mmCIF file of C-alpha atoms in Angstrom:
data_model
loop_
_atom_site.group_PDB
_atom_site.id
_atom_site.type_symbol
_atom_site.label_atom_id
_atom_site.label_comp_id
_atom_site.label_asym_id
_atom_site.label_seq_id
_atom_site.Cartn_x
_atom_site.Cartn_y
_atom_site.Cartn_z
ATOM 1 C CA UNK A 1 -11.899 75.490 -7.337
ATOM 2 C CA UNK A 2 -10.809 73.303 -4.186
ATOM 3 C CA UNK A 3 -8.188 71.030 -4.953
ATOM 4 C CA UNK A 4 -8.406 67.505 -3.006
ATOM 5 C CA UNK A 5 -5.509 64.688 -3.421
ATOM 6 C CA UNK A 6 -2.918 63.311 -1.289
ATOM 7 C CA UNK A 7 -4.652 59.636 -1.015
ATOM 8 C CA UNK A 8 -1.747 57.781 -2.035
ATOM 9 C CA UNK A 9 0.919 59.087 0.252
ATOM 10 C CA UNK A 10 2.230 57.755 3.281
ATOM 11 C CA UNK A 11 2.467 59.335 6.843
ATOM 12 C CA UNK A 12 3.067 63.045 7.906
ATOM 13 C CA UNK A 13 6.618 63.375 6.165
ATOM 14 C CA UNK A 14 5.122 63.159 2.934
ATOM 15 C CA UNK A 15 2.449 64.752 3.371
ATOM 16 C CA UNK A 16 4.264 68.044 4.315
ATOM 17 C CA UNK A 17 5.687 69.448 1.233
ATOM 18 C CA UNK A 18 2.351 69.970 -0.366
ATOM 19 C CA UNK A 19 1.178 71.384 3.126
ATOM 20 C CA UNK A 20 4.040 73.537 3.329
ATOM 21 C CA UNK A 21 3.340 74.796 -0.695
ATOM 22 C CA UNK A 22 -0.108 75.375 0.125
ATOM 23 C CA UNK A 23 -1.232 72.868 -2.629
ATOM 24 C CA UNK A 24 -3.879 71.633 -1.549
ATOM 25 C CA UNK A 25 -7.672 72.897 0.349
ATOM 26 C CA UNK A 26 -8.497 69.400 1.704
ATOM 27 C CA UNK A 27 -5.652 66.178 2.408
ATOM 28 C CA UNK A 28 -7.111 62.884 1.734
ATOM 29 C CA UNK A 29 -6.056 60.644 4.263
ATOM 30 C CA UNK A 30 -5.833 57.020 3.384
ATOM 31 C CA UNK A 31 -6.949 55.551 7.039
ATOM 32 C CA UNK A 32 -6.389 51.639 5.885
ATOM 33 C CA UNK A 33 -2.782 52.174 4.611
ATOM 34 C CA UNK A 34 -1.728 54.321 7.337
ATOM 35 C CA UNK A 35 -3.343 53.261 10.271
ATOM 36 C CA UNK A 36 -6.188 54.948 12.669
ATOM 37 C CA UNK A 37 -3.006 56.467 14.779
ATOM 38 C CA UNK A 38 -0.916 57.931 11.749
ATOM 39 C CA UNK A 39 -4.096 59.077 10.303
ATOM 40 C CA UNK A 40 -4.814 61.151 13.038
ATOM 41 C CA UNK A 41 -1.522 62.695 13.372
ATOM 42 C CA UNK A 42 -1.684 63.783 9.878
ATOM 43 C CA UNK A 43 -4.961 65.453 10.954
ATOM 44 C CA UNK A 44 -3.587 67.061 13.367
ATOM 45 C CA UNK A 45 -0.457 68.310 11.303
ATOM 46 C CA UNK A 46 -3.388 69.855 8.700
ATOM 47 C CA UNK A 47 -5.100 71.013 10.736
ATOM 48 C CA UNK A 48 -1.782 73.245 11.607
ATOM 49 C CA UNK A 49 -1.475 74.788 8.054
ATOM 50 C CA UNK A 50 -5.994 75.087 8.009
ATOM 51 C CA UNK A 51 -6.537 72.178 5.585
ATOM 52 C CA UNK A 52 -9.268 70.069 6.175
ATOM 53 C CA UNK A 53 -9.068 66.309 5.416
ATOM 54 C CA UNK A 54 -11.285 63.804 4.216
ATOM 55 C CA UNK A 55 -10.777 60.102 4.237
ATOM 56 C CA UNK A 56 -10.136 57.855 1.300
ATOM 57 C CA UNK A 57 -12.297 54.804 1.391
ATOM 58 C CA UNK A 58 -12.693 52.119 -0.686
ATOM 59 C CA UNK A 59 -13.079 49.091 1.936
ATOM 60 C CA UNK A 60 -16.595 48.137 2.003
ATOM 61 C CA UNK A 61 -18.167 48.470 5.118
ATOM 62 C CA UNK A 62 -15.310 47.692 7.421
ATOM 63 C CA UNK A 63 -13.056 50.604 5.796
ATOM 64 C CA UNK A 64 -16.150 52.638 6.264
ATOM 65 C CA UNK A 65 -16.636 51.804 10.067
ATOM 66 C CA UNK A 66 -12.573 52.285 10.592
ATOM 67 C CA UNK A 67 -12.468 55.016 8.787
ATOM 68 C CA UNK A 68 -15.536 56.848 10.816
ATOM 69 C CA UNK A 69 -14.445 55.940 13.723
ATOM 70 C CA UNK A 70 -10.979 57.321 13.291
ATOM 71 C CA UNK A 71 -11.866 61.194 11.989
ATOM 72 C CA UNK A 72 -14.850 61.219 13.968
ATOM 73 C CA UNK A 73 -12.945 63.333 16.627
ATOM 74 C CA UNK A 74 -10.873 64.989 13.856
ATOM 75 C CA UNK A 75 -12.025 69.083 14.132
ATOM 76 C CA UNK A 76 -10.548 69.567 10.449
ATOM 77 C CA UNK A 77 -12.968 66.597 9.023
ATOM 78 C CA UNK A 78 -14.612 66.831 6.238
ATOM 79 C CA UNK A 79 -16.132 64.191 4.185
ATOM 80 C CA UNK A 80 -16.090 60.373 4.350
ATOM 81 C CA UNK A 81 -15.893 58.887 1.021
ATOM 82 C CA UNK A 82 -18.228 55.815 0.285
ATOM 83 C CA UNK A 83 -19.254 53.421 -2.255
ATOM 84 C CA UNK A 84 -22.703 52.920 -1.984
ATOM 85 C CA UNK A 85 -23.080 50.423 -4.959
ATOM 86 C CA UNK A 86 -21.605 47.188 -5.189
ATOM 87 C CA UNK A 87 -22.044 43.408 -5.632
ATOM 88 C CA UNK A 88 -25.590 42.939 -4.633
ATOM 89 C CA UNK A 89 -24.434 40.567 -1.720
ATOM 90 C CA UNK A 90 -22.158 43.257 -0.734
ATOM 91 C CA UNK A 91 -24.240 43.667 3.284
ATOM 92 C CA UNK A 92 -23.972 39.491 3.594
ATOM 93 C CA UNK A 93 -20.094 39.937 4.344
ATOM 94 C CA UNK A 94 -20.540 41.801 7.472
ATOM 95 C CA UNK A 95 -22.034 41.407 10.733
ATOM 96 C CA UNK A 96 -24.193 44.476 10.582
ATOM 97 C CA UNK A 97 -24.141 47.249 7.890
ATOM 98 C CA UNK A 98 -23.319 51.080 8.035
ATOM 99 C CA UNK A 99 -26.477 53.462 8.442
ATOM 100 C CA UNK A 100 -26.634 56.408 5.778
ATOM 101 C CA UNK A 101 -29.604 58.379 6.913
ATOM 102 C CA UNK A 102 -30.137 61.328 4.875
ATOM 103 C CA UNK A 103 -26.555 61.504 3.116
ATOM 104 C CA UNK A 104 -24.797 60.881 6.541
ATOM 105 C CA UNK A 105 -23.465 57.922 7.804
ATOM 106 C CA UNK A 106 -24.960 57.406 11.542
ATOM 107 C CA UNK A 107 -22.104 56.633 13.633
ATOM 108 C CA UNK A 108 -23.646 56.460 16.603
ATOM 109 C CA UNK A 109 -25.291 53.258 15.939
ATOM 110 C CA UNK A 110 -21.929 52.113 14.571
ATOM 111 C CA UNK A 111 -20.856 52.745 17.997
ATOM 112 C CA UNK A 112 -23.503 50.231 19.545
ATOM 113 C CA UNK A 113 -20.889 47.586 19.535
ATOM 114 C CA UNK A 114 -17.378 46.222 20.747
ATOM 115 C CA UNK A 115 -14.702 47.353 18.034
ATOM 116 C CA UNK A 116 -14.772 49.102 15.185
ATOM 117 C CA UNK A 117 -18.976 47.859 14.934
ATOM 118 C CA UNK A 118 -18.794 46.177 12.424
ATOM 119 C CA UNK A 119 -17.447 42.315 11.889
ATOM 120 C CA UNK A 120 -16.525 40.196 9.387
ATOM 121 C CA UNK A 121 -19.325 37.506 8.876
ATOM 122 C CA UNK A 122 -17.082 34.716 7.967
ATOM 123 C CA UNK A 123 -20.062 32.431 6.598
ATOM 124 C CA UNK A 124 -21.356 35.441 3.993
ATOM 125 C CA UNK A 125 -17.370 35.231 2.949
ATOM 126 C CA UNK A 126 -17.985 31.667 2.643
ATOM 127 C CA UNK A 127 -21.021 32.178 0.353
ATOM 128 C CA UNK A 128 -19.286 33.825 -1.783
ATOM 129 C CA UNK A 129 -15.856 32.956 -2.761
ATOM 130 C CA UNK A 130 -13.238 34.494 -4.835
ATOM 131 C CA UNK A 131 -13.871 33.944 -8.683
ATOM 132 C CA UNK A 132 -10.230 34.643 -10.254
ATOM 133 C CA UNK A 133 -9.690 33.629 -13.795
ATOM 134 C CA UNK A 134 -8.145 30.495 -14.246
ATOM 135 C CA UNK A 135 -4.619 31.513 -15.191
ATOM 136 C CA UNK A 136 -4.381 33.068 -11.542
ATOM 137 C CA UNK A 137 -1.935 31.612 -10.092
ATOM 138 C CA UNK A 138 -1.299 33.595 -7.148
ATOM 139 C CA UNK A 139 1.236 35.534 -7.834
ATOM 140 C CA UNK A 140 4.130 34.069 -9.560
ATOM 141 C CA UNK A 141 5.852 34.939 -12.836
ATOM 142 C CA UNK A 142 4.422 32.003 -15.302
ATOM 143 C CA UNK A 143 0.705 32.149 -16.026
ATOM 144 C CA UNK A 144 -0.776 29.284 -18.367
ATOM 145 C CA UNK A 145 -3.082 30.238 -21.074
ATOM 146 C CA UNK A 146 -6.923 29.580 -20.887
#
């Protein structure tokens, strides 16, 4: 059975131990966390010891775009992951909306415009704001009770 993992680590150093140990058949890259540039560099270096890689998404639409975008040149690409459920009002929050056409993502029309082709539509954020619970209080140590 393939083994996939490696989403949680950081940059090429880490990543080659389990490269050099043969541990694993395809190297999740986490593209957000490490950046288009690192990402591809740890493509490259898996590429190296015949592992493909697939990219660990979980950014909506704009993770999806950045994350296309980045492998799409990548020989040792595999698979894109992608959440196609969510809020209902998930598509207001961007500009335009990634294409699946018959279980692939179409990144050619991703590629019709400036960037990564895909925007932030601050007014859809707007619409919908963040609904913490009341005893969020952004981060510090005392919380009050509800």
């Amino acid at each position: 059975m393939p083994i996939a993992s490696l989403e949680s680590l950081y940059g090429r150093r880490q990543f080659l131990p389990y490269l050099q140990a043969g541990a694993v058949d395809v190297a999740i890259i986490d593209i957000l966390w490490n950046g288009c540039y690192e990402a591809m560099k740890m493509a490259s270096l898996c590429e190296a010891f015949s592992v493909n890689v697939a990219a660990h998404n979980f950014g909506a639409h704009l993770g999806t775009a950045i994350s296309a975008h980045c492998l799409a040149t990548v020989p040792n690409f595999r698979v894109l992951e992608y959440q196609p459920e969510d809020v209902p009002w998930r598509d207001e929050l961007f500009t335009s909306v990634p294409k699946i056409v018959d279980g692939e993502l179409d990144v050619a029309a991703l590629g019709a415009r400036p960037g990564w082709g895909i925007d932030v539509d601050e007014e859809g954020v707007a619409r919908h704001p963040s609904r913490r619970p009341e005893w969020h209080d952004g981060g510090s140590a005392t919380r009050t009770k509800l």
